[in-house]
Tab-separated table of C-alpha atoms in Angstrom:
chain	number	residue	atom	x	y	z
A	167	MET	CA	-79.318	-71.555	-78.086
A	168	THR	CA	-79.786	-72.475	-74.454
A	169	ALA	CA	-83.248	-73.062	-73.108
A	170	SER	CA	-84.827	-70.461	-70.900
A	171	ALA	CA	-86.005	-71.157	-67.378
A	172	PRO	CA	-89.593	-72.289	-66.816
A	173	THR	CA	-92.058	-69.470	-66.642
A	174	THR	CA	-94.673	-68.874	-64.006
A	175	ALA	CA	-98.419	-68.738	-64.626
A	176	ALA	CA	-98.481	-65.177	-63.317
A	177	ALA	CA	-95.761	-64.045	-65.771
A	178	THR	CA	-97.507	-65.790	-68.685
A	179	ALA	CA	-100.872	-64.292	-67.766
A	180	ALA	CA	-99.376	-60.799	-67.431
A	181	ALA	CA	-97.656	-61.057	-70.821
A	182	THR	CA	-100.809	-62.147	-72.681
A	183	PRO	CA	-101.341	-60.067	-75.848
A	184	ALA	CA	-104.554	-58.066	-75.921
A	185	GLY	CA	-105.728	-59.708	-79.118
A	186	ARG	CA	-105.348	-63.267	-77.884
A	187	ASP	CA	-108.258	-65.703	-78.180
A	188	ARG	CA	-108.368	-66.797	-74.557
A	189	TYR	CA	-111.511	-68.872	-74.941
A	190	VAL	CA	-109.694	-71.830	-76.516
A	191	ASP	CA	-107.490	-72.102	-73.423
A	192	LEU	CA	-110.541	-72.188	-71.204
A	193	LEU	CA	-112.165	-74.832	-73.383
A	194	ARG	CA	-109.109	-77.027	-73.264
A	195	VAL	CA	-108.762	-77.040	-69.490
A	196	ALA	CA	-112.565	-77.231	-68.938
A	197	SER	CA	-112.917	-80.240	-71.248
A	198	LEU	CA	-110.119	-82.169	-69.485
A	199	ALA	CA	-111.515	-81.230	-66.057
A	200	THR	CA	-114.959	-82.498	-67.091
A	201	VAL	CA	-113.475	-85.816	-68.220
A	202	VAL	CA	-111.612	-86.160	-64.930
A	203	LEU	CA	-114.787	-85.464	-62.914
A	204	GLY	CA	-116.758	-87.941	-65.062
A	205	HIS	CA	-114.196	-90.687	-64.485
A	206	TRP	CA	-114.245	-90.095	-60.738
A	207	LEU	CA	-118.033	-90.314	-60.716
A	208	MET	CA	-118.322	-93.361	-63.007
A	209	ALA	CA	-115.835	-95.593	-61.193
A	210	ALA	CA	-117.792	-97.996	-59.038
A	211	VAL	CA	-115.327	-99.884	-56.838
A	212	SER	CA	-116.399	-102.774	-54.658
A	213	GLY	CA	-114.827	-105.871	-53.202
A	214	ASP	CA	-115.594	-107.660	-56.489
A	215	GLY	CA	-113.618	-105.272	-58.672
A	216	ILE	CA	-114.124	-101.991	-60.545
A	217	GLY	CA	-117.398	-101.457	-62.382
A	218	ASN	CA	-119.121	-98.596	-64.202
A	219	LEU	CA	-121.792	-96.607	-62.416
A	220	LEU	CA	-123.569	-95.880	-65.702
A	221	ALA	CA	-123.984	-99.615	-66.340
A	222	LEU	CA	-125.423	-100.091	-62.855
A	223	VAL	CA	-127.808	-97.134	-63.152
A	224	PRO	CA	-128.759	-96.924	-66.872
A	225	PRO	CA	-130.866	-93.724	-66.543
A	226	LEU	CA	-127.679	-91.857	-65.705
A	227	GLN	CA	-126.355	-92.559	-69.189
A	228	GLY	CA	-128.103	-89.451	-70.421
A	229	LEU	CA	-125.510	-87.439	-68.452
A	230	THR	CA	-122.888	-88.491	-70.998
A	231	TRP	CA	-124.461	-85.976	-73.401
A	232	LEU	CA	-122.976	-83.343	-71.129
A	233	LEU	CA	-119.927	-85.144	-69.677
A	234	GLN	CA	-118.578	-86.641	-72.910
A	235	VAL	CA	-116.657	-83.539	-73.954
A	236	MET	CA	-113.661	-85.059	-75.769
A	237	PRO	CA	-115.040	-83.613	-79.017
A	238	VAL	CA	-114.460	-80.148	-77.556
A	239	PHE	CA	-110.825	-81.022	-76.797
A	240	PHE	CA	-110.231	-82.250	-80.347
A	241	PHE	CA	-112.015	-79.189	-81.733
A	242	VAL	CA	-109.664	-76.942	-79.777
A	243	GLY	CA	-106.761	-79.089	-81.035
A	244	GLY	CA	-107.754	-78.377	-84.648
A	245	PHE	CA	-107.843	-74.645	-83.936
A	246	SER	CA	-104.393	-74.546	-82.319
A	247	HIS	CA	-102.831	-76.897	-84.910
A	248	ALA	CA	-103.972	-74.658	-87.725
A	249	LEU	CA	-102.483	-71.564	-86.085
A	250	SER	CA	-99.197	-73.284	-85.197
A	251	TYR	CA	-98.592	-74.841	-88.604
A	252	ARG	CA	-99.346	-71.598	-90.424
A	253	SER	CA	-97.082	-69.696	-88.047
A	254	LEU	CA	-94.213	-72.103	-88.744
A	255	GLU	CA	-94.815	-71.809	-92.502
A	256	ARG	CA	-94.645	-68.015	-92.351
A	257	ARG	CA	-91.318	-68.172	-90.545
A	258	ALA	CA	-89.808	-70.894	-92.680
A	259	ALA	CA	-89.738	-68.851	-95.931
A	260	GLY	CA	-90.732	-71.759	-98.110
A	261	ARG	CA	-88.758	-74.519	-96.357
A	262	PRO	CA	-90.609	-77.712	-95.294
A	263	VAL	CA	-91.757	-77.482	-91.661
A	264	TYR	CA	-93.395	-80.858	-91.084
A	265	ALA	CA	-90.715	-82.227	-88.728
A	266	ASP	CA	-90.575	-78.912	-86.851
A	267	PHE	CA	-94.335	-78.999	-86.443
A	268	LEU	CA	-94.391	-82.554	-85.117
A	269	ARG	CA	-91.609	-81.958	-82.646
A	270	ALA	CA	-93.030	-78.707	-81.328
A	271	ARG	CA	-96.536	-80.098	-80.930
A	272	LEU	CA	-95.499	-83.374	-79.342
A	273	ARG	CA	-92.782	-82.416	-76.938
A	274	ARG	CA	-95.104	-81.269	-74.126
A	275	LEU	CA	-97.479	-84.149	-74.787
A	276	LEU	CA	-95.024	-87.019	-74.918
A	277	ARG	CA	-92.761	-86.126	-71.985
A	278	PRO	CA	-95.393	-86.351	-69.245
A	279	THR	CA	-97.074	-89.294	-70.992
A	280	LEU	CA	-93.904	-91.351	-71.196
A	281	VAL	CA	-93.029	-90.551	-67.585
A	282	PHE	CA	-96.475	-91.801	-66.594
A	283	VAL	CA	-96.047	-94.964	-68.629
A	284	LEU	CA	-92.580	-95.729	-67.266
A	285	LEU	CA	-93.530	-95.137	-63.615
A	286	TRP	CA	-96.648	-97.248	-63.891
A	287	THR	CA	-94.736	-100.008	-65.741
A	288	ALA	CA	-92.222	-100.136	-62.900
A	289	LEU	CA	-95.061	-100.343	-60.356
A	290	ALA	CA	-96.865	-103.037	-62.364
A	291	LEU	CA	-93.700	-105.107	-62.614
A	292	ALA	CA	-93.060	-104.797	-58.889
A	293	VAL	CA	-96.626	-105.857	-58.097
A	294	GLN	CA	-96.494	-108.867	-60.416
A	295	LEU	CA	-92.989	-109.966	-59.386
A	296	THR	CA	-94.052	-110.018	-55.739
A	297	GLY	CA	-97.129	-112.071	-56.591
A	298	HIS	CA	-99.724	-109.406	-55.824
A	299	GLY	CA	-101.061	-108.855	-59.299
A	300	GLY	CA	-103.712	-111.527	-59.334
A	301	GLY	CA	-106.313	-109.895	-57.108
A	302	ARG	CA	-109.549	-108.583	-58.613
A	303	LEU	CA	-109.002	-104.987	-57.593
A	304	THR	CA	-105.305	-104.981	-58.464
A	305	GLY	CA	-105.863	-106.659	-61.839
A	306	ALA	CA	-108.678	-104.260	-62.701
A	307	ALA	CA	-106.556	-101.253	-61.662
A	308	LEU	CA	-103.664	-102.372	-63.873
A	309	ARG	CA	-105.997	-102.777	-66.809
A	310	MET	CA	-107.919	-99.529	-66.463
A	311	VAL	CA	-105.153	-97.063	-65.514
A	312	THR	CA	-103.899	-96.828	-69.120
A	313	GLN	CA	-107.324	-96.724	-70.794
A	314	PRO	CA	-107.491	-92.909	-71.003
A	315	LEU	CA	-104.344	-92.983	-73.135
A	316	TRP	CA	-106.533	-93.718	-76.173
A	317	PHE	CA	-107.226	-90.034	-76.625
A	318	ILE	CA	-103.516	-89.228	-76.733
A	319	GLY	CA	-103.081	-91.795	-79.534
A	320	ILE	CA	-105.920	-90.174	-81.496
A	321	TYR	CA	-104.456	-86.747	-80.846
A	322	LEU	CA	-101.123	-87.879	-82.246
A	323	ALA	CA	-102.867	-88.949	-85.436
A	324	MET	CA	-104.477	-85.520	-85.686
A	325	VAL	CA	-101.129	-83.810	-85.362
A	326	ALA	CA	-99.606	-86.081	-88.041
A	327	LEU	CA	-102.440	-85.423	-90.474
A	328	THR	CA	-102.778	-81.665	-89.853
A	329	PRO	CA	-100.739	-80.515	-92.916
A	330	PRO	CA	-102.712	-82.423	-95.601
A	331	LEU	CA	-106.058	-81.819	-93.927
A	332	LEU	CA	-105.258	-78.097	-93.542
A	333	LYS	CA	-104.595	-77.956	-97.273
A	334	LEU	CA	-107.909	-79.726	-97.882
A	335	HIS	CA	-109.599	-77.211	-95.628
A	336	GLY	CA	-107.980	-74.312	-97.496
A	337	ARG	CA	-109.432	-75.525	-100.766
A	338	HIS	CA	-112.882	-76.688	-99.694
A	339	GLY	CA	-113.697	-75.205	-96.280
A	340	TRP	CA	-116.949	-76.661	-95.046
A	341	GLY	CA	-116.814	-79.127	-97.908
A	342	ALA	CA	-113.834	-80.845	-96.314
A	343	PHE	CA	-115.766	-81.297	-93.066
A	344	ALA	CA	-118.795	-82.549	-95.028
A	345	ALA	CA	-116.655	-85.098	-96.878
A	346	LEU	CA	-115.298	-86.538	-93.633
A	347	ALA	CA	-118.756	-86.573	-92.017
A	348	GLY	CA	-120.251	-88.203	-95.116
A	349	ALA	CA	-117.529	-90.832	-95.150
A	350	ALA	CA	-118.246	-91.581	-91.462
A	351	ALA	CA	-121.933	-92.021	-92.312
A	352	LEU	CA	-121.062	-94.451	-95.124
A	353	VAL	CA	-118.916	-96.443	-92.744
A	354	ASP	CA	-121.876	-96.832	-90.414
A	355	VAL	CA	-124.034	-97.956	-93.327
A	356	ALA	CA	-121.408	-100.531	-94.215
A	357	ARG	CA	-121.217	-101.612	-90.594
A	358	PHE	CA	-124.870	-101.842	-89.631
A	359	ALA	CA	-126.736	-102.319	-92.906
A	360	LEU	CA	-124.260	-104.317	-94.986
A	361	GLY	CA	-122.321	-106.100	-92.259
A	362	VAL	CA	-118.928	-105.309	-93.801
A	363	PRO	CA	-116.331	-106.715	-91.385
A	364	TYR	CA	-113.869	-104.277	-89.767
A	365	ALA	CA	-115.347	-101.286	-91.660
A	366	GLU	CA	-116.277	-99.643	-88.352
A	367	PHE	CA	-112.598	-99.096	-87.400
A	368	LEU	CA	-112.264	-96.492	-90.139
A	369	ASN	CA	-114.386	-94.197	-87.964
A	370	PHE	CA	-111.627	-93.936	-85.400
A	371	ALA	CA	-110.090	-91.607	-87.962
A	372	LEU	CA	-113.085	-90.195	-89.815
A	373	VAL	CA	-115.238	-89.127	-86.850
A	374	TRP	CA	-112.472	-87.553	-84.797
A	375	LEU	CA	-110.847	-85.877	-87.824
A	376	ALA	CA	-114.179	-84.388	-88.756
A	377	VAL	CA	-114.398	-82.813	-85.301
A	378	HIS	CA	-110.785	-81.667	-85.674
A	379	GLN	CA	-111.702	-80.060	-88.971
A	380	LEU	CA	-114.261	-77.899	-87.162
A	381	GLY	CA	-111.298	-76.417	-85.324
A	382	PHE	CA	-109.804	-75.313	-88.665
A	383	LEU	CA	-113.107	-73.651	-89.503
A	384	ARG	CA	-113.066	-71.782	-86.198
A	385	ALA	CA	-109.461	-70.659	-86.819
A	386	ASP	CA	-110.653	-69.018	-90.024
A	387	GLY	CA	-113.785	-67.515	-88.395
A	388	ARG	CA	-116.078	-69.656	-90.560
A	389	ILE	CA	-118.407	-70.984	-87.857
A	390	THR	CA	-120.718	-68.036	-88.234
A	391	ARG	CA	-123.978	-69.793	-87.281
A	392	PRO	CA	-123.159	-71.854	-84.177
A	393	ALA	CA	-126.849	-72.198	-83.256
A	394	VAL	CA	-127.527	-73.954	-86.567
A	395	LEU	CA	-124.557	-76.263	-86.010
A	396	ALA	CA	-125.711	-77.087	-82.479
A	397	ALA	CA	-129.322	-77.664	-83.512
A	398	ALA	CA	-128.344	-79.887	-86.481
A	399	GLY	CA	-125.971	-81.943	-84.301
A	400	ALA	CA	-128.499	-82.323	-81.470
A	401	ALA	CA	-131.310	-83.297	-83.839
A	402	GLY	CA	-129.106	-85.789	-85.626
A	403	ALA	CA	-127.951	-87.395	-82.409
A	404	VAL	CA	-131.482	-87.661	-81.025
A	405	LEU	CA	-132.859	-89.171	-84.222
A	406	LEU	CA	-130.035	-91.670	-84.566
A	407	VAL	CA	-130.348	-92.857	-80.943
A	408	ALA	CA	-134.159	-92.983	-81.119
A	409	PHE	CA	-134.483	-94.804	-84.434
A	410	GLY	CA	-131.062	-96.288	-85.217
A	411	PRO	CA	-128.856	-98.951	-83.719
A	412	TYR	CA	-127.045	-96.459	-81.498
A	413	PRO	CA	-127.079	-96.603	-77.689
A	414	LEU	CA	-127.994	-93.650	-75.495
A	415	SER	CA	-124.586	-93.460	-73.814
A	416	MET	CA	-121.915	-91.410	-75.537
A	417	VAL	CA	-119.217	-93.381	-73.694
A	418	GLY	CA	-118.571	-97.097	-73.861
A	419	MET	CA	-120.522	-99.431	-71.579
A	420	PRO	CA	-119.195	-102.817	-70.476
A	421	GLY	CA	-120.765	-105.706	-72.364
A	422	GLU	CA	-122.734	-103.614	-74.836
A	423	LYS	CA	-123.003	-104.880	-78.413
A	424	VAL	CA	-122.658	-101.377	-79.946
A	425	SER	CA	-120.594	-98.559	-78.519
A	426	ASN	CA	-120.755	-94.976	-79.685
A	427	MET	CA	-117.118	-94.570	-78.655
A	428	ALA	CA	-115.157	-97.634	-79.668
A	429	PRO	CA	-115.303	-97.400	-82.594
A	430	PRO	CA	-116.871	-93.931	-82.860
A	431	THR	CA	-120.192	-93.677	-84.641
A	432	LEU	CA	-122.135	-91.098	-86.632
A	433	ALA	CA	-124.166	-90.458	-83.465
A	434	LEU	CA	-121.002	-89.435	-81.633
A	435	LEU	CA	-120.084	-87.108	-84.500
A	436	CYS	CA	-123.512	-85.451	-84.255
A	437	HIS	CA	-122.950	-85.168	-80.500
A	438	GLY	CA	-119.665	-83.438	-81.227
A	439	MET	CA	-121.378	-81.024	-83.605
A	440	TRP	CA	-123.880	-79.935	-81.032
A	441	LEU	CA	-121.170	-79.484	-78.395
A	442	VAL	CA	-119.041	-77.383	-80.737
A	443	GLY	CA	-122.065	-75.226	-81.633
A	444	ALA	CA	-122.972	-74.851	-77.988
A	445	VAL	CA	-119.500	-73.741	-76.839
A	446	GLN	CA	-119.296	-71.316	-79.778
A	447	LEU	CA	-122.525	-69.706	-78.583
A	448	LEU	CA	-120.844	-69.067	-75.215
A	449	ALA	CA	-117.677	-67.572	-76.717
A	450	ARG	CA	-118.618	-63.873	-76.390
A	451	PRO	CA	-119.770	-63.871	-72.714
A	452	ALA	CA	-116.861	-66.124	-71.824
A	453	GLY	CA	-114.460	-63.679	-73.441
A	454	VAL	CA	-115.748	-60.884	-71.201
A	455	TRP	CA	-115.282	-63.052	-68.138
A	456	LEU	CA	-111.765	-64.118	-69.217
A	457	ALA	CA	-110.712	-60.490	-69.483
A	458	ARG	CA	-110.639	-60.360	-65.672
A	459	PRO	CA	-107.001	-60.763	-64.556
A	460	ARG	CA	-107.738	-63.278	-61.748
A	461	VAL	CA	-109.833	-65.464	-63.989
A	462	TRP	CA	-107.278	-65.498	-66.778
A	463	HIS	CA	-104.462	-66.191	-64.310
A	464	GLY	CA	-106.369	-69.254	-63.087
A	465	VAL	CA	-106.928	-70.505	-66.631
A	466	VAL	CA	-103.228	-70.118	-67.488
A	467	ALA	CA	-102.197	-71.900	-64.282
A	468	ALA	CA	-104.626	-74.763	-64.943
A	469	ASN	CA	-103.440	-75.146	-68.521
A	470	GLY	CA	-99.893	-75.479	-67.338
A	471	ILE	CA	-100.727	-78.631	-65.357
A	472	ALA	CA	-103.750	-79.984	-67.215
A	473	MET	CA	-102.020	-82.891	-68.991
A	474	THR	CA	-100.233	-84.046	-65.840
A	475	ALA	CA	-103.490	-83.920	-63.870
A	476	PHE	CA	-105.318	-85.864	-66.577
A	477	LEU	CA	-102.666	-88.570	-66.736
A	478	TRP	CA	-102.655	-89.138	-62.975
A	479	HIS	CA	-106.276	-88.580	-61.961
A	480	LEU	CA	-107.182	-92.292	-62.114
A	481	THR	CA	-104.091	-93.105	-60.087
A	482	ALA	CA	-105.317	-90.680	-57.429
A	483	MET	CA	-108.810	-92.186	-57.409
A	484	LEU	CA	-107.398	-95.690	-57.071
A	485	GLY	CA	-105.157	-94.449	-54.282
A	486	VAL	CA	-108.186	-93.152	-52.356
A	487	TYR	CA	-109.924	-96.518	-52.635
A	488	ALA	CA	-106.709	-98.354	-51.671
A	489	ALA	CA	-106.322	-96.187	-48.576
A	490	GLN	CA	-109.966	-96.851	-47.671
A	491	LEU	CA	-109.396	-100.631	-47.905
A	492	ALA	CA	-106.061	-100.445	-46.054
A	493	ALA	CA	-107.761	-98.596	-43.223
A	494	GLY	CA	-110.316	-101.405	-42.951
A	495	ALA	CA	-113.211	-99.170	-43.960
A	496	ALA	CA	-116.124	-100.877	-45.674
A	497	LEU	CA	-116.838	-100.155	-49.341
A	498	PRO	CA	-120.580	-99.663	-49.756
A	499	GLU	CA	-122.209	-101.316	-52.713
A	500	PRO	CA	-122.062	-98.933	-55.692
A	501	ALA	CA	-125.139	-96.775	-56.322
A	502	THR	CA	-126.513	-97.337	-52.800
A	503	ALA	CA	-127.299	-94.467	-50.404
A	504	GLY	CA	-124.086	-95.121	-48.466
A	505	TRP	CA	-122.050	-95.087	-51.657
A	506	TRP	CA	-123.560	-91.774	-52.802
A	507	ALA	CA	-122.914	-90.278	-49.359
A	508	GLN	CA	-119.191	-90.990	-49.766
A	509	VAL	CA	-118.945	-89.486	-53.265
A	510	PRO	CA	-118.168	-85.869	-52.216
A	511	VAL	CA	-115.509	-87.030	-49.791
A	512	ARG	CA	-113.896	-89.363	-52.342
A	513	ILE	CA	-113.791	-86.629	-54.967
A	514	LEU	CA	-112.205	-84.139	-52.588
A	515	LEU	CA	-109.594	-86.708	-51.529
A	516	ALA	CA	-108.902	-87.685	-55.180
A	517	ALA	CA	-108.493	-84.001	-56.056
A	518	ALA	CA	-106.081	-83.477	-53.184
A	519	LEU	CA	-104.034	-86.561	-54.164
A	520	THR	CA	-104.015	-85.483	-57.803
A	521	ALA	CA	-102.734	-82.074	-56.721
A	522	LEU	CA	-99.903	-83.771	-54.805
A	523	LEU	CA	-98.968	-85.889	-57.818
A	524	VAL	CA	-99.058	-82.820	-60.050
A	525	ARG	CA	-96.768	-80.974	-57.664
A	526	CYS	CA	-94.240	-83.786	-57.906
A	527	LEU	CA	-94.480	-84.385	-61.682
A	528	ARG	CA	-95.462	-81.119	-63.295
A	529	ARG	CA	-91.861	-80.267	-64.256
A	530	PHE	CA	-92.147	-82.807	-67.114
A	531	GLU	CA	-94.932	-80.724	-68.614
A	532	ALA	CA	-93.467	-77.270	-67.914
A	533	PRO	CA	-92.358	-75.401	-71.032
A	534	ALA	CA	-89.432	-73.065	-71.459
A	535	VAL	CA	-90.155	-69.360	-71.614
A	536	ARG	CA	-91.038	-68.250	-75.106
A	537	ALA	CA	-92.585	-64.961	-76.106
A	538	ALA	CA	-95.837	-66.056	-77.760
A	539	PRO	CA	-97.745	-64.304	-80.521
A	540	ALA	CA	-101.347	-63.263	-79.950
A	541	ASP	CA	-102.784	-66.278	-81.717
A	542	ALA	CA	-100.765	-68.918	-79.843
A	543	PRO	CA	-102.516	-70.951	-77.129
A	544	ALA	CA	-101.430	-70.428	-73.544
A	545	ALA	CA	-99.261	-72.716	-71.469
A	546	GLY	CA	-100.721	-76.110	-72.142
A	547	LEU	CA	-100.694	-79.016	-74.570
A	548	PRO	CA	-101.186	-77.111	-77.814
A	549	VAL	CA	-98.149	-74.799	-77.409
A	550	ALA	CA	-95.321	-75.090	-79.898
A	551	ASP	CA	-92.757	-74.099	-77.308
A	552	ALA	CA	-89.547	-75.098	-79.046
A	553	SER	CA	-88.279	-76.265	-82.378
A	554	ARG	CA	-85.032	-77.130	-84.019
A	555	GLY	CA	-83.148	-76.097	-87.057
A	556	SER	CA	-85.498	-74.887	-89.746
A	557	GLY	CA	-83.053	-72.200	-90.625
A	558	PRO	CA	-80.318	-72.620	-93.238
A	559	GLY	CA	-78.473	-75.867	-92.633
A	560	GLY	CA	-81.099	-77.119	-90.163
A	561	GLY	CA	-82.221	-80.659	-90.737
A	562	SER	CA	-85.605	-80.376	-88.981
A	563	GLY	CA	-87.168	-78.710	-91.912
A	564	SER	CA	-85.186	-80.711	-94.455
A	565	SER	CA	-86.347	-83.710	-96.405
A	566	GLY	CA	-84.137	-85.899	-94.212
A	567	GLY	CA	-86.098	-85.023	-91.056
A	568	ARG	CA	-89.554	-85.675	-92.435
A	569	PRO	CA	-89.325	-89.510	-92.777
A	570	ALA	CA	-87.905	-89.885	-89.260
A	571	ALA	CA	-90.594	-87.606	-87.845
A	572	ALA	CA	-93.397	-89.411	-89.710
A	573	ALA	CA	-92.067	-92.825	-88.637
A	574	GLY	CA	-91.671	-91.591	-85.068
A	575	ILE	CA	-95.207	-90.273	-84.681
A	576	THR	CA	-96.585	-93.436	-86.264
A	577	LEU	CA	-94.768	-95.622	-83.731
A	578	CYS	CA	-95.872	-93.318	-80.909
A	579	LEU	CA	-99.553	-93.432	-81.792
A	580	LEU	CA	-99.520	-97.220	-82.353
A	581	GLY	CA	-97.673	-97.767	-79.082
A	582	ILE	CA	-99.872	-95.519	-76.986
A	583	LEU	CA	-103.091	-96.837	-78.543
A	584	GLY	CA	-101.845	-100.410	-78.019
A	585	LEU	CA	-101.064	-99.745	-74.361
A	586	SER	CA	-104.511	-98.219	-73.807
A	587	MET	CA	-105.946	-101.521	-74.990
A	588	THR	CA	-103.605	-103.986	-73.280
A	589	GLY	CA	-103.247	-102.315	-69.915
A	590	LEU	CA	-100.356	-103.186	-67.633
A	591	GLY	CA	-101.733	-106.419	-66.254
A	592	GLY	CA	-100.041	-109.519	-67.538
A	593	LEU	CA	-96.811	-107.789	-68.397
A	594	LEU	CA	-94.880	-110.947	-67.612
A	595	GLU	CA	-97.414	-113.322	-69.172
A	596	GLY	CA	-97.455	-111.812	-72.636
A	597	HIS	CA	-101.088	-110.657	-72.493
A	598	SER	CA	-102.032	-109.101	-75.860
A	599	ALA	CA	-104.815	-107.124	-77.512
A	600	VAL	CA	-105.690	-106.698	-81.154
A	601	LEU	CA	-104.609	-103.369	-82.675
A	602	ILE	CA	-105.540	-102.860	-86.341
A	603	ALA	CA	-105.902	-106.644	-86.865
A	604	LEU	CA	-102.523	-107.387	-85.255
A	605	PRO	CA	-101.881	-108.609	-81.711
A	606	VAL	CA	-99.787	-106.307	-79.545
A	607	THR	CA	-98.419	-106.787	-76.016
A	608	ALA	CA	-97.827	-104.144	-73.426
A	609	PRO	CA	-93.988	-104.444	-73.631
A	610	ALA	CA	-94.142	-104.094	-77.412
A	611	ALA	CA	-96.452	-101.093	-77.139
A	612	ILE	CA	-94.138	-99.398	-74.627
A	613	GLY	CA	-91.168	-100.083	-76.892
A	614	MET	CA	-92.911	-98.564	-79.877
A	615	ALA	CA	-93.872	-95.421	-77.947
A	616	LEU	CA	-90.318	-94.911	-76.659
A	617	ALA	CA	-88.735	-95.566	-80.054
A	618	GLY	CA	-91.210	-93.240	-81.716
A	619	ALA	CA	-90.532	-90.413	-79.257
A	620	PHE	CA	-86.809	-90.821	-79.847
A	621	LEU	CA	-87.255	-90.600	-83.630
A	622	VAL	CA	-89.435	-87.496	-83.379
A	623	GLU	CA	-86.935	-85.819	-81.042
A	624	ARG	CA	-83.973	-86.680	-83.288
A	625	SER	CA	-85.726	-85.679	-86.549
A	626	GLY	CA	-83.865	-82.353	-86.638
A	627	SER	CA	-80.336	-81.065	-86.400
A	628	PRO	CA	-78.810	-79.815	-83.137
A	629	ARG	CA	-79.117	-76.233	-84.346
A	630	ARG	CA	-81.886	-74.419	-82.434
A	631	VAL	CA	-83.909	-71.440	-83.512
A	632	ARG	CA	-86.719	-69.557	-81.843
A	633	LEU	CA	-89.813	-70.702	-83.659
A	634	ARG	CA	-92.985	-69.586	-81.914
A	635	GLY	CA	-96.666	-70.415	-82.263
């Protein structure tokens, strides 16, 4: 079957079923927009390099309790993954759908991500081959531009583990979440009280998968007391920060001995619980607001470009600073009055440059037209916009497609996580970082991501069917 032409935001908004849960689409785009704004605010660029505003002004670290909203994104991911996987199972009539699920979930994520990686790799190679990669600002930019990719690696792991965790949820409900949260707490005990080496890295999975599990609970309408969830999470986070070994900041700080983010801690899980409870409390009034055609059209349009904007927002910010330096303008010392005075202008310019980059690159994120059921998320990352061959004779749902799909997503997540750690500086020097106790270089990480994407894409037969959700 041939692919349909890309749809417009207006057409998608107009075709939205009346029973659709629009709030998850708003949460997705709002969480990514908050992260973008936070990054633009935190970057403190000077002639000495790129620093972190929160490290320079420690009292501002309390703002991370509002700006660290990645738990909301992963919560929304759990919700949409549950709906998509169940939708595929209903249409498959008993056939395995794992490979279909992976391909459908990852296609709109991996295409813009790999385009970003390849374009930045070409730029990094050009800079280093011409001998301009050794400067402080250039070196810092090449290191930091890939750092936000960590969340894509974690998201890939969530997609891969959705089927078994959804079964666990079906059997135990809140008990499955409690088991993951309890395991995360035990990891912190092993880390801080017993000094067990490397135990903390288990929480990269346990903490984020626990938040993801909350999305399953929302999909089944089982978060019936969001105020209790928010209060329990907030109280837990406050107590852990006040009396435990946990820092105030819910994002990583340069040079700190303990980070709530890398690896994630029980304090970050509690932070995620209060955020999920808080956004659930706002669901009803937000639903009334989203019923307005103009508002919903804006949310659909934003969802259609959200991943591209996220991938390129640091590039835009670095471009603004580069233009300022090229024009001979002075860079005020971060956190001074002059620096704060420039913040609104820099953010507006970064937003404008991001919009230009999105205009040029959004086609790699654009889906084909598919009539979506009422429970499917709108144009954006969590849409299963196309699948292959789960009908009779189709290999995507066959046992032969599952190993290739599983191997592919494993390579993708290892490659993207590795690249987020290595950066693109030192491409020619073999600079490496440790990923799960093994050293990985940027070229190796890029190779793994590309090979993994190829395996996922080829995990089915050429026969196409319309699988929606």
